[in-house]
Tab-separated table of C-alpha atoms in Angstrom:
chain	number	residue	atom	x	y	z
A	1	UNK	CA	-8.952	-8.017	16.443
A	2	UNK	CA	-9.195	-11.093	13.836
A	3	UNK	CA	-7.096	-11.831	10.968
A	4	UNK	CA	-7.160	-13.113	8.002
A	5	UNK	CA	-8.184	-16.559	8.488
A	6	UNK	CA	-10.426	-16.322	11.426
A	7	UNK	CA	-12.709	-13.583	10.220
A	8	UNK	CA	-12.933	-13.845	6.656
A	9	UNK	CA	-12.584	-18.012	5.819
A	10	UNK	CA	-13.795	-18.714	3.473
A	11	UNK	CA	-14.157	-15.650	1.694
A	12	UNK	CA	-16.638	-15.176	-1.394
A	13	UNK	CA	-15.520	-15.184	-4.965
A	14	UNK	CA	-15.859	-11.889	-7.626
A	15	UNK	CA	-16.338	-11.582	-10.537
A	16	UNK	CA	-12.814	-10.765	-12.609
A	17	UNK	CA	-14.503	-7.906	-14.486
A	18	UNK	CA	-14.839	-6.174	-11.572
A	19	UNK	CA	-11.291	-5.906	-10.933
A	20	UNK	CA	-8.799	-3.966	-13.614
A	21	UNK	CA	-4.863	-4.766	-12.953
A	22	UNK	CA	-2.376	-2.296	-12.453
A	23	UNK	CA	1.235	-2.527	-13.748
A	24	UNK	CA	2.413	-2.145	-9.676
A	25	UNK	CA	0.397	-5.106	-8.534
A	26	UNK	CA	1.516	-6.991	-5.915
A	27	UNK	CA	0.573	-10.457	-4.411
A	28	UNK	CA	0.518	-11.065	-0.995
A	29	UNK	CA	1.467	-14.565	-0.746
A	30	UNK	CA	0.962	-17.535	-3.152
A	31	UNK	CA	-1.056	-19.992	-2.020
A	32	UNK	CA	-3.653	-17.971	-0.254
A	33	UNK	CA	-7.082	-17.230	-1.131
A	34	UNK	CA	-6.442	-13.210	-0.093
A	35	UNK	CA	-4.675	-11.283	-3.077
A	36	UNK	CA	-4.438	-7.718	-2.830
A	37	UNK	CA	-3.856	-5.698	-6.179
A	38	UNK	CA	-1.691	-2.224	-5.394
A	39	UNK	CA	-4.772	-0.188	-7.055
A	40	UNK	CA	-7.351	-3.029	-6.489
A	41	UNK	CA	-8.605	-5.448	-3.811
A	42	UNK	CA	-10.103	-8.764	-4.610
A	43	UNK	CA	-10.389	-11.965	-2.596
A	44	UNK	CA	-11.028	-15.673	-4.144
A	45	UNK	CA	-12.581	-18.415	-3.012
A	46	UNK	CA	-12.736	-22.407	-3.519
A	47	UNK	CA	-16.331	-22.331	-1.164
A	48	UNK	CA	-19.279	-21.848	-2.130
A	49	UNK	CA	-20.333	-18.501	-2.233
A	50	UNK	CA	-23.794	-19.234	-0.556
A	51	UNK	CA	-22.513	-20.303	2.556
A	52	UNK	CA	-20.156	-17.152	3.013
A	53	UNK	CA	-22.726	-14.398	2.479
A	54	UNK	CA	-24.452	-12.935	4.902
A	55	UNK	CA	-27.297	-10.729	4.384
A	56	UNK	CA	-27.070	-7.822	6.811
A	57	UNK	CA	-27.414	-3.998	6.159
A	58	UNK	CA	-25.854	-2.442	9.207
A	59	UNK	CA	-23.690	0.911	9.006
A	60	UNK	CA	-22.285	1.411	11.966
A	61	UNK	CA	-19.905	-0.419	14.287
A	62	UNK	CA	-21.701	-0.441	17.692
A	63	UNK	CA	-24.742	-1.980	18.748
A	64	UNK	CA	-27.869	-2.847	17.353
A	65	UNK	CA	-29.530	0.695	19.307
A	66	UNK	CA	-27.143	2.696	17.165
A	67	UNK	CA	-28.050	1.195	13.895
A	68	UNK	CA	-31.399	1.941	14.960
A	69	UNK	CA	-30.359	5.662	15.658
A	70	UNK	CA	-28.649	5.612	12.881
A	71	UNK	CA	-31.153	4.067	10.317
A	72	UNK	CA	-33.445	6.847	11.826
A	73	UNK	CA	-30.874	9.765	11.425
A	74	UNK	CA	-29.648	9.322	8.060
A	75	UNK	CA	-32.715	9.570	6.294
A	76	UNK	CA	-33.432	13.029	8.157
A	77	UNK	CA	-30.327	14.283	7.266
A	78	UNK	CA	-30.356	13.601	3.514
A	79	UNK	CA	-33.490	15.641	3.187
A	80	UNK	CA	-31.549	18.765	5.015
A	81	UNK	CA	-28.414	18.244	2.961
A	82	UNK	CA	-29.113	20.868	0.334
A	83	UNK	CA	-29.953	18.432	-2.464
A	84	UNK	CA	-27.769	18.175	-5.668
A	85	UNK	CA	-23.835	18.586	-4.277
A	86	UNK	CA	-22.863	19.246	-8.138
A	87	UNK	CA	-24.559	22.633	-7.501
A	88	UNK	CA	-23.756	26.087	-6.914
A	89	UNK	CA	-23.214	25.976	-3.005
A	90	UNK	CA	-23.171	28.771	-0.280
A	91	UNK	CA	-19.482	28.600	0.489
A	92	UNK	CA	-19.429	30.601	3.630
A	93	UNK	CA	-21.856	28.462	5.131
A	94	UNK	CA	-20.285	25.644	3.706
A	95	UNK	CA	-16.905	26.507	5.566
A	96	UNK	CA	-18.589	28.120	8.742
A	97	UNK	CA	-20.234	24.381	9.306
A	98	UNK	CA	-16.770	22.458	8.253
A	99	UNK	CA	-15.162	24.842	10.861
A	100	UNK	CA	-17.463	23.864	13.708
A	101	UNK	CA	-17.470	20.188	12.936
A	102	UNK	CA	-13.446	20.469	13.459
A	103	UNK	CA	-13.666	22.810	16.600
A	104	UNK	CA	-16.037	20.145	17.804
A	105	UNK	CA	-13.148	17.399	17.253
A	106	UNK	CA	-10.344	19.464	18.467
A	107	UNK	CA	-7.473	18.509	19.277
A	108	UNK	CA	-8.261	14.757	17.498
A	109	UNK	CA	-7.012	14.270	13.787
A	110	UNK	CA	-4.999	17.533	13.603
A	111	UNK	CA	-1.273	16.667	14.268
A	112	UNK	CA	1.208	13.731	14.608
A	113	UNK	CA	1.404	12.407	18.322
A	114	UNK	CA	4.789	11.916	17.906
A	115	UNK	CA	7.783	14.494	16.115
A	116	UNK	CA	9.740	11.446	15.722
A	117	UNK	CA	8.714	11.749	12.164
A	118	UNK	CA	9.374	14.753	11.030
A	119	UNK	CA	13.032	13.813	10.235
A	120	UNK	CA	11.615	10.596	7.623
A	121	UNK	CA	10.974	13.294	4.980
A	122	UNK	CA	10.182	10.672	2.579
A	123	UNK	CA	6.836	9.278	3.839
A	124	UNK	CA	8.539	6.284	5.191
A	125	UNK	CA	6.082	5.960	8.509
A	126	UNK	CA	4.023	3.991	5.826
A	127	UNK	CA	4.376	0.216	6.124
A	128	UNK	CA	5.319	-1.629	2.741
A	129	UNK	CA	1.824	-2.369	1.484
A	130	UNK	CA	-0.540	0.355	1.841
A	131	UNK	CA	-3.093	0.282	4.307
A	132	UNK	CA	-6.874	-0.283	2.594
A	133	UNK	CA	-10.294	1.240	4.197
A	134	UNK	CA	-13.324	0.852	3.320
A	135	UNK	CA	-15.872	3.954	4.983
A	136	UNK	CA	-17.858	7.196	4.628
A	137	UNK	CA	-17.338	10.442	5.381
A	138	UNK	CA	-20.480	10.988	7.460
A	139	UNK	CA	-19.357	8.231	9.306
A	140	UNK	CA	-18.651	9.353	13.332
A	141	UNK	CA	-16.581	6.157	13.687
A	142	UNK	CA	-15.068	5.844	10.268
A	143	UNK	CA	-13.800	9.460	11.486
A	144	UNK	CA	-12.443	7.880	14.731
A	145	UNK	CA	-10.196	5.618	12.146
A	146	UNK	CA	-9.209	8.482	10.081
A	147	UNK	CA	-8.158	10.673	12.859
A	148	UNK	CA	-5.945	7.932	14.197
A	149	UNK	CA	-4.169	7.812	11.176
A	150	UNK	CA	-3.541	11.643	10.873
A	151	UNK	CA	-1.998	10.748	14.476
A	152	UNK	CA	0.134	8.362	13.466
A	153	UNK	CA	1.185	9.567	9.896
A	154	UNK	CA	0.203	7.164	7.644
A	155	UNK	CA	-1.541	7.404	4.542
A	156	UNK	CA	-4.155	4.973	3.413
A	157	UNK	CA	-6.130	3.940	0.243
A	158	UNK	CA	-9.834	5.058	0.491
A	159	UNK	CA	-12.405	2.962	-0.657
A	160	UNK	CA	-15.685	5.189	0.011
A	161	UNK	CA	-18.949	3.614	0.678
A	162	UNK	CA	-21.717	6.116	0.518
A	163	UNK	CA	-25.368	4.551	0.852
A	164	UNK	CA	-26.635	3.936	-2.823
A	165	UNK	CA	-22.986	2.657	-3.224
A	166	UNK	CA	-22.401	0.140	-6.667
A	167	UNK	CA	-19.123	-0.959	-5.785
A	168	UNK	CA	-17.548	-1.104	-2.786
A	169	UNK	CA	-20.341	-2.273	-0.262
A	170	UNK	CA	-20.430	-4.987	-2.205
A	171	UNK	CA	-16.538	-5.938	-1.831
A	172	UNK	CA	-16.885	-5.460	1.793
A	173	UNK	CA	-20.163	-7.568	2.330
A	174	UNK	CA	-18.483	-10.129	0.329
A	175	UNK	CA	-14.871	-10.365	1.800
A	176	UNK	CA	-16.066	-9.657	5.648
A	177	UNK	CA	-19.682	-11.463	5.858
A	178	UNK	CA	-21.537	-8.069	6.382
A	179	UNK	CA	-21.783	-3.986	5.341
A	180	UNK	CA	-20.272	-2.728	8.644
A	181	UNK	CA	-18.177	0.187	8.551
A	182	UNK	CA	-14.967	0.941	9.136
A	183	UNK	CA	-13.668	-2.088	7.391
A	184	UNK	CA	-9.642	-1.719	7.454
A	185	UNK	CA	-7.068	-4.435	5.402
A	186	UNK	CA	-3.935	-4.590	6.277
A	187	UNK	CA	-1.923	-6.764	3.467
A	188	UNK	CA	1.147	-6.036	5.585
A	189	UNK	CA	-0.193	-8.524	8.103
A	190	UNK	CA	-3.514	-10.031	6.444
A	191	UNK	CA	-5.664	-8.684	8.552
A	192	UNK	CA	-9.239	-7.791	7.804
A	193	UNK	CA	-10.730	-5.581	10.668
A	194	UNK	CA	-14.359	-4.172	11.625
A	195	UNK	CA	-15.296	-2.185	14.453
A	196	UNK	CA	-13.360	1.284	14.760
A	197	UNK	CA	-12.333	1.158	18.648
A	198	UNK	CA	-10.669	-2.226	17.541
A	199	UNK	CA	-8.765	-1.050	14.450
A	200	UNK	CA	-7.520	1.916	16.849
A	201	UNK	CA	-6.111	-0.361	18.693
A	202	UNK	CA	-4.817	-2.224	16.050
A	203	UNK	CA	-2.822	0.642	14.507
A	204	UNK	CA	-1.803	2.215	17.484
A	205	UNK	CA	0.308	-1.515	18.004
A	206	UNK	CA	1.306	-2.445	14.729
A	207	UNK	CA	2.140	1.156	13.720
A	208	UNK	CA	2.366	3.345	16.847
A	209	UNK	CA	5.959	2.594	18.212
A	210	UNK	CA	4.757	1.253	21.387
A	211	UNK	CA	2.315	4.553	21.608
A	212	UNK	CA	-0.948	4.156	23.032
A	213	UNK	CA	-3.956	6.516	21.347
A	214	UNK	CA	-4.373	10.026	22.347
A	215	UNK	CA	-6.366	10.695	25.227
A	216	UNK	CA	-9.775	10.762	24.983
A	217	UNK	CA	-9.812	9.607	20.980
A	218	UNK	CA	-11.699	6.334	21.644
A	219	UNK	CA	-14.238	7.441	24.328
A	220	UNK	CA	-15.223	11.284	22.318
A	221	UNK	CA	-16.589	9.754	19.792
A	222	UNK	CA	-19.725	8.671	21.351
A	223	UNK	CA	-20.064	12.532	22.664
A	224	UNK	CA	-18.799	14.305	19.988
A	225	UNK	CA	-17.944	12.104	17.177
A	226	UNK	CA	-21.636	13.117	15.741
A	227	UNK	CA	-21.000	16.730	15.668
A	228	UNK	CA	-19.504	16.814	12.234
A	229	UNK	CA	-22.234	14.419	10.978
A	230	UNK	CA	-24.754	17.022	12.152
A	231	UNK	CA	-23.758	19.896	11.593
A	232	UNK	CA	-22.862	19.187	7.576
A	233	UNK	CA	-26.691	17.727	7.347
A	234	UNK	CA	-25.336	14.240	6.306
A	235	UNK	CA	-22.530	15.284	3.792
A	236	UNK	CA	-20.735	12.781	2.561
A	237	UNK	CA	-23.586	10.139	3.088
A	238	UNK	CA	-25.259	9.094	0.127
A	239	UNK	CA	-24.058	8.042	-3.340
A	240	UNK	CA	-24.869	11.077	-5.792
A	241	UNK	CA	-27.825	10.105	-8.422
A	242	UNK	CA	-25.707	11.066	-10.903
A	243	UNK	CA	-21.808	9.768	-10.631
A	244	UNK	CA	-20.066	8.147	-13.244
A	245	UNK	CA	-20.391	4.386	-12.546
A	246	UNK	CA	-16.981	3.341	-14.206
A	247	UNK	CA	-14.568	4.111	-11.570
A	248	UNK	CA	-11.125	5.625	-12.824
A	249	UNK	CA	-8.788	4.013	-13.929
A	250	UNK	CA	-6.008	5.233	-11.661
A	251	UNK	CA	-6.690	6.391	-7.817
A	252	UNK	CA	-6.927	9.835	-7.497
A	253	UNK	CA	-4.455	11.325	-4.813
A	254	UNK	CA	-5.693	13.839	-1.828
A	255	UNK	CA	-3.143	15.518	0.570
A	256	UNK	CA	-5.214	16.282	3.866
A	257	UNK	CA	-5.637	15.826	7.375
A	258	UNK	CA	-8.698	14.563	8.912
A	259	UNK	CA	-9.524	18.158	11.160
A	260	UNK	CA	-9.337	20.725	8.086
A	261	UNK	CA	-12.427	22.035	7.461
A	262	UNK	CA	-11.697	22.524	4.030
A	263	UNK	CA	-10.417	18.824	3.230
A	264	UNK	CA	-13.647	17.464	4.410
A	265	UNK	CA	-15.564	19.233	1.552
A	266	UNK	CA	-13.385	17.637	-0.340
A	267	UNK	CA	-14.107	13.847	0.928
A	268	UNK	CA	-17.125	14.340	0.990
A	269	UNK	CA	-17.737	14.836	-2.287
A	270	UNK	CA	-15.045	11.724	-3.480
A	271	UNK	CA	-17.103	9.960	-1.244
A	272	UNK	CA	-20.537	11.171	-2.678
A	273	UNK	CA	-18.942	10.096	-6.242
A	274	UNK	CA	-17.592	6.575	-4.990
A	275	UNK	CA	-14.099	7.347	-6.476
A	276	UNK	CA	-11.480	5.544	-4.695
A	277	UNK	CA	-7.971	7.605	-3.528
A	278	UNK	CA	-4.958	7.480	-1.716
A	279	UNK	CA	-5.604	9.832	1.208
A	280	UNK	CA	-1.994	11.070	2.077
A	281	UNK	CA	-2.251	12.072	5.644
A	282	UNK	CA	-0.904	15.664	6.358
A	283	UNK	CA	-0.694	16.826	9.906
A	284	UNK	CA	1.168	19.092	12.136
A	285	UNK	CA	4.590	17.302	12.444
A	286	UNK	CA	3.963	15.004	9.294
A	287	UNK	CA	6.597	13.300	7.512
A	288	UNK	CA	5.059	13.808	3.512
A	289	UNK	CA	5.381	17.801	4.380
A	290	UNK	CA	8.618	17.893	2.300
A	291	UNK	CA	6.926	15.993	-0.941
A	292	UNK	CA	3.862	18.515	-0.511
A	293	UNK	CA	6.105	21.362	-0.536
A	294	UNK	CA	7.772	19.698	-3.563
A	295	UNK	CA	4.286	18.954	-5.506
A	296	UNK	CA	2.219	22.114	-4.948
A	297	UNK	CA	4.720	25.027	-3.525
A	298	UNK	CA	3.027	24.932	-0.269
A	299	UNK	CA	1.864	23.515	2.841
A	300	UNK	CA	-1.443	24.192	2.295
A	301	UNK	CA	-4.293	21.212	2.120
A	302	UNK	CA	-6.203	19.934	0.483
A	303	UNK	CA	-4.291	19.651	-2.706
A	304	UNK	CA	-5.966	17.561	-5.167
A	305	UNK	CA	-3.727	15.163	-7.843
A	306	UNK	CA	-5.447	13.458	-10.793
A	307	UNK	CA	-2.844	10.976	-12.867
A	308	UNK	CA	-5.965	10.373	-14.951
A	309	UNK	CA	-6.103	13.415	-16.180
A	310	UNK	CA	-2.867	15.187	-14.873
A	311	UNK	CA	-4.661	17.244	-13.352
A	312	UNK	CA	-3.965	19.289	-9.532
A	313	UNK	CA	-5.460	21.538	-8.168
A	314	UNK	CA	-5.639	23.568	-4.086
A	315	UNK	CA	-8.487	25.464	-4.067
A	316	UNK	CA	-10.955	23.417	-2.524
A	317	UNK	CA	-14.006	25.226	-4.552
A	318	UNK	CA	-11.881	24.402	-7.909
A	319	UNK	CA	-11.712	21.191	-6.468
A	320	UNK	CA	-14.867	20.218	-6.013
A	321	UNK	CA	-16.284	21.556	-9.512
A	322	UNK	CA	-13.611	19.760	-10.987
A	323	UNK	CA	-14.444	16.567	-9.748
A	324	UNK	CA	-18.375	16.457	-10.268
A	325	UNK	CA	-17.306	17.760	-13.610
A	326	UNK	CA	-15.560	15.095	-14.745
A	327	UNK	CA	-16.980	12.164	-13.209
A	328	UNK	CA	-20.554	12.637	-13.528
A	329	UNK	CA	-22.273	10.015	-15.639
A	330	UNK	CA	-22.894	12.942	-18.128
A	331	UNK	CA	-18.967	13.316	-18.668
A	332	UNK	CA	-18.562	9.882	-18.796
A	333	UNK	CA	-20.894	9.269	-22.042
């Protein structure tokens, strides 16, 4: 693990434009170079910005062999992918190949570790500031992040960073040095984070209660992590050709849990469209059951809210045509 200061000093500038403020923003500290916005991350500089950047392409968090694997699959699995995700789809295979990708994870990212939190009905497991990361769907070790957060109940803001991506590569090449994902920040502790076995770790001690992660979470993923990858031909991969490229102006709001086959259609395609959202993290045993009860009338995920429009919505198929509906670059001229 490094924080703040040791991995990302100095840290490259952005432009302000690229940034909109929100009336719950929230600075960190005062005299730091790190500010985190609640609905926007940005990070300053007094350096020069040519001596912070550096140019590297890699999507993956292991070594150099699985970028090269990885470089190599990617590709393959776009052209199997079944081309425009805006379009009619074959839903039964669509949720037979969803299903297998969560048998293949089983038990990982379904439940809570601990029922200690059932009784904090409000969603209090969730530190002050909320957790930021920056990842794909497609992703085997972005998934190892998410599933550790289903585990331990928090919910996160989801900055998706689908190859083709306009926006938030470029944050994370900027702020860390390189595109590497996961990329997790922590404003609770200003900490900036890459490699997914390390930011297990991380949240299993900051946020875990002394819990260690579930067995066999860190070492599956090199067995079976790629399953889900594979067997949804590279959903949830690539930046769709035809996304709005003005983000919304508030974060959309998903109630899931990393394991349901049905919730991963739905990622994938906020991922495909680059919209950012707070993914609120609903397991077996989770604490937010109550306030999903309370929104939608059931316990049912994934249930979809939209303060930009007002809109929600549970059925994942009305989800997804809702969403490339309305932010396709055709809706958004």
């Amino acid at each position: 693990m490094a924080n703040y200061s040791t991995l990302c000093y100095p840290i490259a500038s952005f432009s302000p434009s690229a940034f909109q403020p929100h009336r719950f923003s929230k600075t960190i500290s005062g005299n730091r170079r790190w500010v985190c916005e609640r609905r926007r991350l940005y990070v300053k500089s007094t350096k020069s910005e040519s001596k912070t950047e550096e140019k590297s392409s890699q999507t993956s968090d292991t070594s150099g062999n699985t970028s090269s694997f990885l470089s190599f699959l990617c590709p393959l699995l776009k052209v199997f992918s079944g081309g425009d995700p805006s379009q009619e789809r074959n839903h039964s295979l669509e949720v037979a190949t969803s299903s297998l990708a969560s048998v293949a994870r089983l038990p990982w990212g379904s439940r809570v570790l601990s029922s200690e939190s059932i009784d904090k009905q409000d969603g209090s497991s969730n530190p002050p500031l909320p957790l930021q990361l920056f990842e794909f769907e497609a992703c085997p070790f972005c998934r190892r992040v998410r599933e550790a957060l289903t585990e331990l109940d928090l919910s996160v803001e989801v900055y998706p960073c689908p190859k083709g991506s306009i926006r938030h590569r470029e944050l994370v090449r900027r702020s860390g040095g390189k595109e590497m994902f996961p990329f997790l920040v922590d404003p609770n502790t200003e900490t900036l984070m890459y490699e997914s076995g390390d930011i297990v770790k991380y949240l299993f001690k900051q946020y875990g209660n002394g819990r260690d992660p579930s067995t066999g979470l860190l070492e599956s993923t090199l067995f079976t992590g790629w399953m889900p990858t594979l067997l949804r031909a590279g959903r949830g991969m690539s930046l769709w050709d035809k996304a709005s490229t003005d983000p919304p102006p508030k974060m959309i709001e998903l109630f899931s849990y990393e394991n349901n086959p049905y919730s991963r259609l739905v990622r994938e395609a906020l991922c495909e469209l680059e919209l950012p959202y707070v993914l609120h993290n609903i397991g077996e045993g989770s604490a937010r059951m109550r306030l999903l009860l309370n929104a939608s009338g059931s316990n049912k995920v994934p249930f979809l809210v939209d303060p930009n429009t007002g809109v929600q919505l549970g059925d994942y198929k009305e989800i997804l045509a809702y969403l490339f509906k309305n932010y396709s670059l055709a809706a958004s001229t």
